mmCIF file of N, CA, C and O in Angstrom:
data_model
loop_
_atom_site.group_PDB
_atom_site.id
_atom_site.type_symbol
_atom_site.label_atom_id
_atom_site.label_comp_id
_atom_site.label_asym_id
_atom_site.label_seq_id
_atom_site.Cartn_x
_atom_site.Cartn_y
_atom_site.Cartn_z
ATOM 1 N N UNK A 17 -2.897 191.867 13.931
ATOM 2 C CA UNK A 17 -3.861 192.711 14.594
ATOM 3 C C UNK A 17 -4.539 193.569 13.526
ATOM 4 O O UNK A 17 -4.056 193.966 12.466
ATOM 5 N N UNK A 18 -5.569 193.739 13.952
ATOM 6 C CA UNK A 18 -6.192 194.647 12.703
ATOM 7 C C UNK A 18 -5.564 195.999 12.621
ATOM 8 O O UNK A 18 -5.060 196.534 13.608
ATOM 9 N N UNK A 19 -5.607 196.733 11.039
ATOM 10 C CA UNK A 19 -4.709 197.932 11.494
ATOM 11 C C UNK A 19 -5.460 199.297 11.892
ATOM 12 O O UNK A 19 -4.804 200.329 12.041
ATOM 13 N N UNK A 20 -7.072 199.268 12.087
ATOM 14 C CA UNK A 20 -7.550 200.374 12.692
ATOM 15 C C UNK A 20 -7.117 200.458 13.698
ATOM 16 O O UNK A 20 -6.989 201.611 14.107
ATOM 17 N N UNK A 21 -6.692 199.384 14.573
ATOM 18 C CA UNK A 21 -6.460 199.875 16.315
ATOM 19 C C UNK A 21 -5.525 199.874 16.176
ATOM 20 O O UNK A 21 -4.810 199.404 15.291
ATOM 21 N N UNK A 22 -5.232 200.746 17.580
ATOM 22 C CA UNK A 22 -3.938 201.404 18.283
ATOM 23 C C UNK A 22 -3.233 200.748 18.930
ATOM 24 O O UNK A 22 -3.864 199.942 19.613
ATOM 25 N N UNK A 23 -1.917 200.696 19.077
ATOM 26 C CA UNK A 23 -1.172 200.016 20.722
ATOM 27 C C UNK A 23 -1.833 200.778 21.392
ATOM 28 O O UNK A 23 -2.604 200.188 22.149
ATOM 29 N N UNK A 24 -1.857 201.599 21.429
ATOM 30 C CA UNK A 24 -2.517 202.644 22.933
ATOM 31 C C UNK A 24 -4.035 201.687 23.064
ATOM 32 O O UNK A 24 -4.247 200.693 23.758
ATOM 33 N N UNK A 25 -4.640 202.169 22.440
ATOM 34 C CA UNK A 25 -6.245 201.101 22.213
ATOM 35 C C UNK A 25 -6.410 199.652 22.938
ATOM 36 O O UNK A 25 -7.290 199.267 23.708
ATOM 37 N N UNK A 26 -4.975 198.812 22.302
ATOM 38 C CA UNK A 26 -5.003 197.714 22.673
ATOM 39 C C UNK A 26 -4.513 197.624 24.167
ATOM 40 O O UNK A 26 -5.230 197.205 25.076
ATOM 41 N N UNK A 27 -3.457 197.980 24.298
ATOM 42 C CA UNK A 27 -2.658 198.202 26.083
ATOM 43 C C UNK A 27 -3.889 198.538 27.002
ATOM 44 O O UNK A 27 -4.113 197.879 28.017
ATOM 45 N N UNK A 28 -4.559 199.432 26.665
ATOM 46 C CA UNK A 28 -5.674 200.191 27.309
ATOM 47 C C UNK A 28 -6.939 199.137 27.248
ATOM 48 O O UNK A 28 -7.724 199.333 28.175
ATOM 49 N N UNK A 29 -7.240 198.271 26.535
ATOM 50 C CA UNK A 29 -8.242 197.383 26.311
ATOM 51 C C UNK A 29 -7.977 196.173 27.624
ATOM 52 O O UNK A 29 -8.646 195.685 28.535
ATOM 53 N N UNK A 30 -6.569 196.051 27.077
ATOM 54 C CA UNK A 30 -6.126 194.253 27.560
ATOM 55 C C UNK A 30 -5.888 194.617 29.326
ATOM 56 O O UNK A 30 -6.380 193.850 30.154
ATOM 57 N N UNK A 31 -5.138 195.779 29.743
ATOM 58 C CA UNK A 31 -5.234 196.609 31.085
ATOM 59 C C UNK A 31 -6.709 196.721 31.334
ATOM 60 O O UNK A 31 -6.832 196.789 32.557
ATOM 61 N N UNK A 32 -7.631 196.762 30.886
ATOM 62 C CA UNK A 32 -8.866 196.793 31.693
ATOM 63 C C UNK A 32 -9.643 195.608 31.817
ATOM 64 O O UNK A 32 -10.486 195.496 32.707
ATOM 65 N N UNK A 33 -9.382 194.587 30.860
ATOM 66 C CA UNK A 33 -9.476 193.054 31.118
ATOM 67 C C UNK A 33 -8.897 192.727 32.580
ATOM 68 O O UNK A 33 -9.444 192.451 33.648
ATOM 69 N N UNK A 34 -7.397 192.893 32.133
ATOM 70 C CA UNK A 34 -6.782 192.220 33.285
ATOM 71 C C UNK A 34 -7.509 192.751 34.875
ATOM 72 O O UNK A 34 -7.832 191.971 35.771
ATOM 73 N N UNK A 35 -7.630 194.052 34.915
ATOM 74 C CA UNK A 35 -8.396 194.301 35.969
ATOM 75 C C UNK A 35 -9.996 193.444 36.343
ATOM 76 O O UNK A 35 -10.404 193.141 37.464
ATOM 77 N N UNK A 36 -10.444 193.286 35.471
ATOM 78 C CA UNK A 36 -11.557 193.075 35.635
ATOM 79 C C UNK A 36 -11.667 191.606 35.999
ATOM 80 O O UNK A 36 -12.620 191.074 36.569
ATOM 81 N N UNK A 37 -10.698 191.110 35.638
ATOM 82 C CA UNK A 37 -10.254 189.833 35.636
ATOM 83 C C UNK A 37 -10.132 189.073 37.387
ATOM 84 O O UNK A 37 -10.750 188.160 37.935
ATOM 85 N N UNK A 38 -8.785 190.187 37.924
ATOM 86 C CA UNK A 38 -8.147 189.692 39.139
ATOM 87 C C UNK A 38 -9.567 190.540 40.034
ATOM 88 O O UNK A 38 -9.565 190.118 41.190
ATOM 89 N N UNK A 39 -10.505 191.379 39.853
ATOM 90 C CA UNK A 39 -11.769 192.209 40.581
ATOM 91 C C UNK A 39 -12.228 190.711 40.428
ATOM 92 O O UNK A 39 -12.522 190.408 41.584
ATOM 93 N N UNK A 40 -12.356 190.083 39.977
ATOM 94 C CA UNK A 40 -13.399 189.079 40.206
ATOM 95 C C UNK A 40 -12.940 187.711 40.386
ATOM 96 O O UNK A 40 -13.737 186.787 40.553
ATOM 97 N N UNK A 41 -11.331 187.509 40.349
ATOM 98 C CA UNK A 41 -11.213 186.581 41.116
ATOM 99 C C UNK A 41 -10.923 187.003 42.450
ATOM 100 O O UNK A 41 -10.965 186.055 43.235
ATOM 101 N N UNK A 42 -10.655 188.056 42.953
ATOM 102 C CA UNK A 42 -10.474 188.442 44.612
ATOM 103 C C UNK A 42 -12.216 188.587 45.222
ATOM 104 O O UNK A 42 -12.570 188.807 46.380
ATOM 105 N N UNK A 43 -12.639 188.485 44.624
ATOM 106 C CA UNK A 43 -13.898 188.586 45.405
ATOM 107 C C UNK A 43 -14.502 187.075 45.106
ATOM 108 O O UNK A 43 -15.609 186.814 45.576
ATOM 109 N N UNK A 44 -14.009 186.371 44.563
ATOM 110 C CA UNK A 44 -14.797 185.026 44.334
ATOM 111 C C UNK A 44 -13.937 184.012 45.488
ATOM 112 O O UNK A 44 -14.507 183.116 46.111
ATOM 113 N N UNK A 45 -12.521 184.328 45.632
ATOM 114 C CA UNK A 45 -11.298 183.619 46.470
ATOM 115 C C UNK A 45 -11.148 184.148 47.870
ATOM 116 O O UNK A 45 -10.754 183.605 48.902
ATOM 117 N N UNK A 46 -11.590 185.402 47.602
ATOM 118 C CA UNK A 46 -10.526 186.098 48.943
ATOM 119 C C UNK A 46 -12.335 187.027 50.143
ATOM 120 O O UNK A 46 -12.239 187.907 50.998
ATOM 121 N N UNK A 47 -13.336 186.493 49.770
ATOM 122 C CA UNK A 47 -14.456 187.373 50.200
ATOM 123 C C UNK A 47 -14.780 187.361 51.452
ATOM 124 O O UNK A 47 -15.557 188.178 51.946
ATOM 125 N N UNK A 48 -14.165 186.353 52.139
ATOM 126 C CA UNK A 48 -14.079 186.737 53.659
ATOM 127 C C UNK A 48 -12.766 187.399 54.350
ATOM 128 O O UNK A 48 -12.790 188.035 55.404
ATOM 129 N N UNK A 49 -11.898 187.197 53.755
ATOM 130 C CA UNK A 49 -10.599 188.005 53.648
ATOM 131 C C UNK A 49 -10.950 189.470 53.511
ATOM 132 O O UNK A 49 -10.867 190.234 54.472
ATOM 133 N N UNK A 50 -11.344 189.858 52.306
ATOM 134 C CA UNK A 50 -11.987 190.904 52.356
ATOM 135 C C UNK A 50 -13.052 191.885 53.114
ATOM 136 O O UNK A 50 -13.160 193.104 53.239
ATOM 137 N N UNK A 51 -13.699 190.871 53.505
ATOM 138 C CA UNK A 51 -14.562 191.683 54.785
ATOM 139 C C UNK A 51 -14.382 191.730 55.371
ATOM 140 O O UNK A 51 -15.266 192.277 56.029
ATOM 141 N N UNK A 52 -13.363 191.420 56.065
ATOM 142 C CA UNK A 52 -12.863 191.028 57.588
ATOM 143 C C UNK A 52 -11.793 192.352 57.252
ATOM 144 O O UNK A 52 -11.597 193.194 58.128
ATOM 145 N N UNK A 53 -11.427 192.407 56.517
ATOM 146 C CA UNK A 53 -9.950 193.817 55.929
ATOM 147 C C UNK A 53 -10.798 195.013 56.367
ATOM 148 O O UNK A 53 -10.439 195.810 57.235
ATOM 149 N N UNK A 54 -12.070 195.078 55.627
ATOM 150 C CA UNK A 54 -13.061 196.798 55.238
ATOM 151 C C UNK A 54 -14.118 196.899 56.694
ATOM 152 O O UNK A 54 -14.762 197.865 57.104
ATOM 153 N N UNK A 55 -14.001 195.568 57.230
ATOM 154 C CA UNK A 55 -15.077 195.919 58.579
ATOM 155 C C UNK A 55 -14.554 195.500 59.499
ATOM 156 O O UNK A 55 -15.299 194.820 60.205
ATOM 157 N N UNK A 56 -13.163 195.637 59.969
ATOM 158 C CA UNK A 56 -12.241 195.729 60.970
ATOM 159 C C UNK A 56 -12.446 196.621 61.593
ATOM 160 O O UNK A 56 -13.017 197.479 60.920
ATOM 161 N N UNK A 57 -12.281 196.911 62.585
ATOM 162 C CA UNK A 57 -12.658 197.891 63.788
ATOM 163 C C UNK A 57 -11.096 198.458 64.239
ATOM 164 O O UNK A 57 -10.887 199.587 64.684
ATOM 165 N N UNK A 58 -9.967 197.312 63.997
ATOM 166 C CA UNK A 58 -8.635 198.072 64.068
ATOM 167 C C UNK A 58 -7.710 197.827 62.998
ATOM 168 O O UNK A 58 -6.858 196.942 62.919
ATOM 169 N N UNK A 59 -8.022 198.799 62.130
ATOM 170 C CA UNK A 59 -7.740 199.665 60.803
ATOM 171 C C UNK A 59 -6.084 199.521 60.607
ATOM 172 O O UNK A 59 -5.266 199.663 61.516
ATOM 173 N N UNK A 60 -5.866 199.295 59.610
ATOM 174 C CA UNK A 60 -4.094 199.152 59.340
ATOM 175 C C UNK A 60 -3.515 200.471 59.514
ATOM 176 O O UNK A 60 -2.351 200.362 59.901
ATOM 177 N N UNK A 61 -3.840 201.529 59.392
ATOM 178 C CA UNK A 61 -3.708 202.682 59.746
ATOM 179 C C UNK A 61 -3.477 203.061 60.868
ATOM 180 O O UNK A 61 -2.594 203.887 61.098
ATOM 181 N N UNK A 62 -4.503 202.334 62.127
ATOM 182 C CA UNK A 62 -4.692 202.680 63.454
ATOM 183 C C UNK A 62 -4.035 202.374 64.574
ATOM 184 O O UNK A 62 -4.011 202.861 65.705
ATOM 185 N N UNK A 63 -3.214 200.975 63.756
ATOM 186 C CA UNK A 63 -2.644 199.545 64.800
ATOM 187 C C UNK A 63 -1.446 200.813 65.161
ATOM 188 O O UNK A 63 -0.960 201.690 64.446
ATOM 189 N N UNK A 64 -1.230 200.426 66.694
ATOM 190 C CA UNK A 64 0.090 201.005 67.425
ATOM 191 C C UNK A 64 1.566 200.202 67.103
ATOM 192 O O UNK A 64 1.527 198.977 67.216
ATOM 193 N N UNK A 65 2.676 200.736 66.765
ATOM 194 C CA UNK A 65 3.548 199.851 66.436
ATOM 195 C C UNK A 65 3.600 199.149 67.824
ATOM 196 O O UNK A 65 3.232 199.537 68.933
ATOM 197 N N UNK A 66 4.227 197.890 67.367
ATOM 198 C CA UNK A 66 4.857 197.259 68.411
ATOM 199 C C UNK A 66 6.279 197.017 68.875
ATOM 200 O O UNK A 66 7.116 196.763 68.009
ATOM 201 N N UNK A 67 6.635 197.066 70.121
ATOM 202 C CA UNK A 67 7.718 197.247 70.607
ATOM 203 C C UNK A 67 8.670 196.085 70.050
ATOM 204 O O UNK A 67 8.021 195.053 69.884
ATOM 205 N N UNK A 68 9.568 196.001 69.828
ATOM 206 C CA UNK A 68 10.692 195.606 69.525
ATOM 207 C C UNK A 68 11.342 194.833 70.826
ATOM 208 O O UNK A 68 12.022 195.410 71.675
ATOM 209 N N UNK A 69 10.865 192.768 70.847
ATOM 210 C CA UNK A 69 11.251 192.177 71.137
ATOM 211 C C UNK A 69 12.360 192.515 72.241
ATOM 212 O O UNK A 69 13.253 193.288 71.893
ATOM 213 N N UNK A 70 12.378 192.040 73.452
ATOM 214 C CA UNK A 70 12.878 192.399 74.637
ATOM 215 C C UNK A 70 14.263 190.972 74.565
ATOM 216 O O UNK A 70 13.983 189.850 74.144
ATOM 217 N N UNK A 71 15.660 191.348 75.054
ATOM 218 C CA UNK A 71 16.371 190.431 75.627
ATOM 219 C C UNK A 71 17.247 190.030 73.896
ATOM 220 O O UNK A 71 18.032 189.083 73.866
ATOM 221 N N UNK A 72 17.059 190.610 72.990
ATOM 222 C CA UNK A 72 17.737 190.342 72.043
ATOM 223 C C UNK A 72 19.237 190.585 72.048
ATOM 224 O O UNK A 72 19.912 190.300 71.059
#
């Protein structure tokens, strides 16, 4: 590795690759997945639990 850069430099470089990386394969793989997640009308937040299977 060259010796001006840092581990910090590099960790911090190759971590923002990798992001940028899986940002653009989830939107190239997953883009109706995704819209269907952010323009849901019943929100993962919102859902009521559900009761716990009867007769067990």
């Amino acid at each position: 590795m060259l010796p001006h850069f840092t581990w910090t430099e590099y960790l911090l470089t190759v971590a923002a690759l990798v992001t940028v990386y899986y940002v653009i394969v989830g939107i190239t793989f997953f883009r109706q997945e995704l819209k269907s997640f952010f323009n849901s009308k019943n929100k993962l937040w919102q859902r009521a639990d559900k009761p716990p299977p009867a007769g067990q």
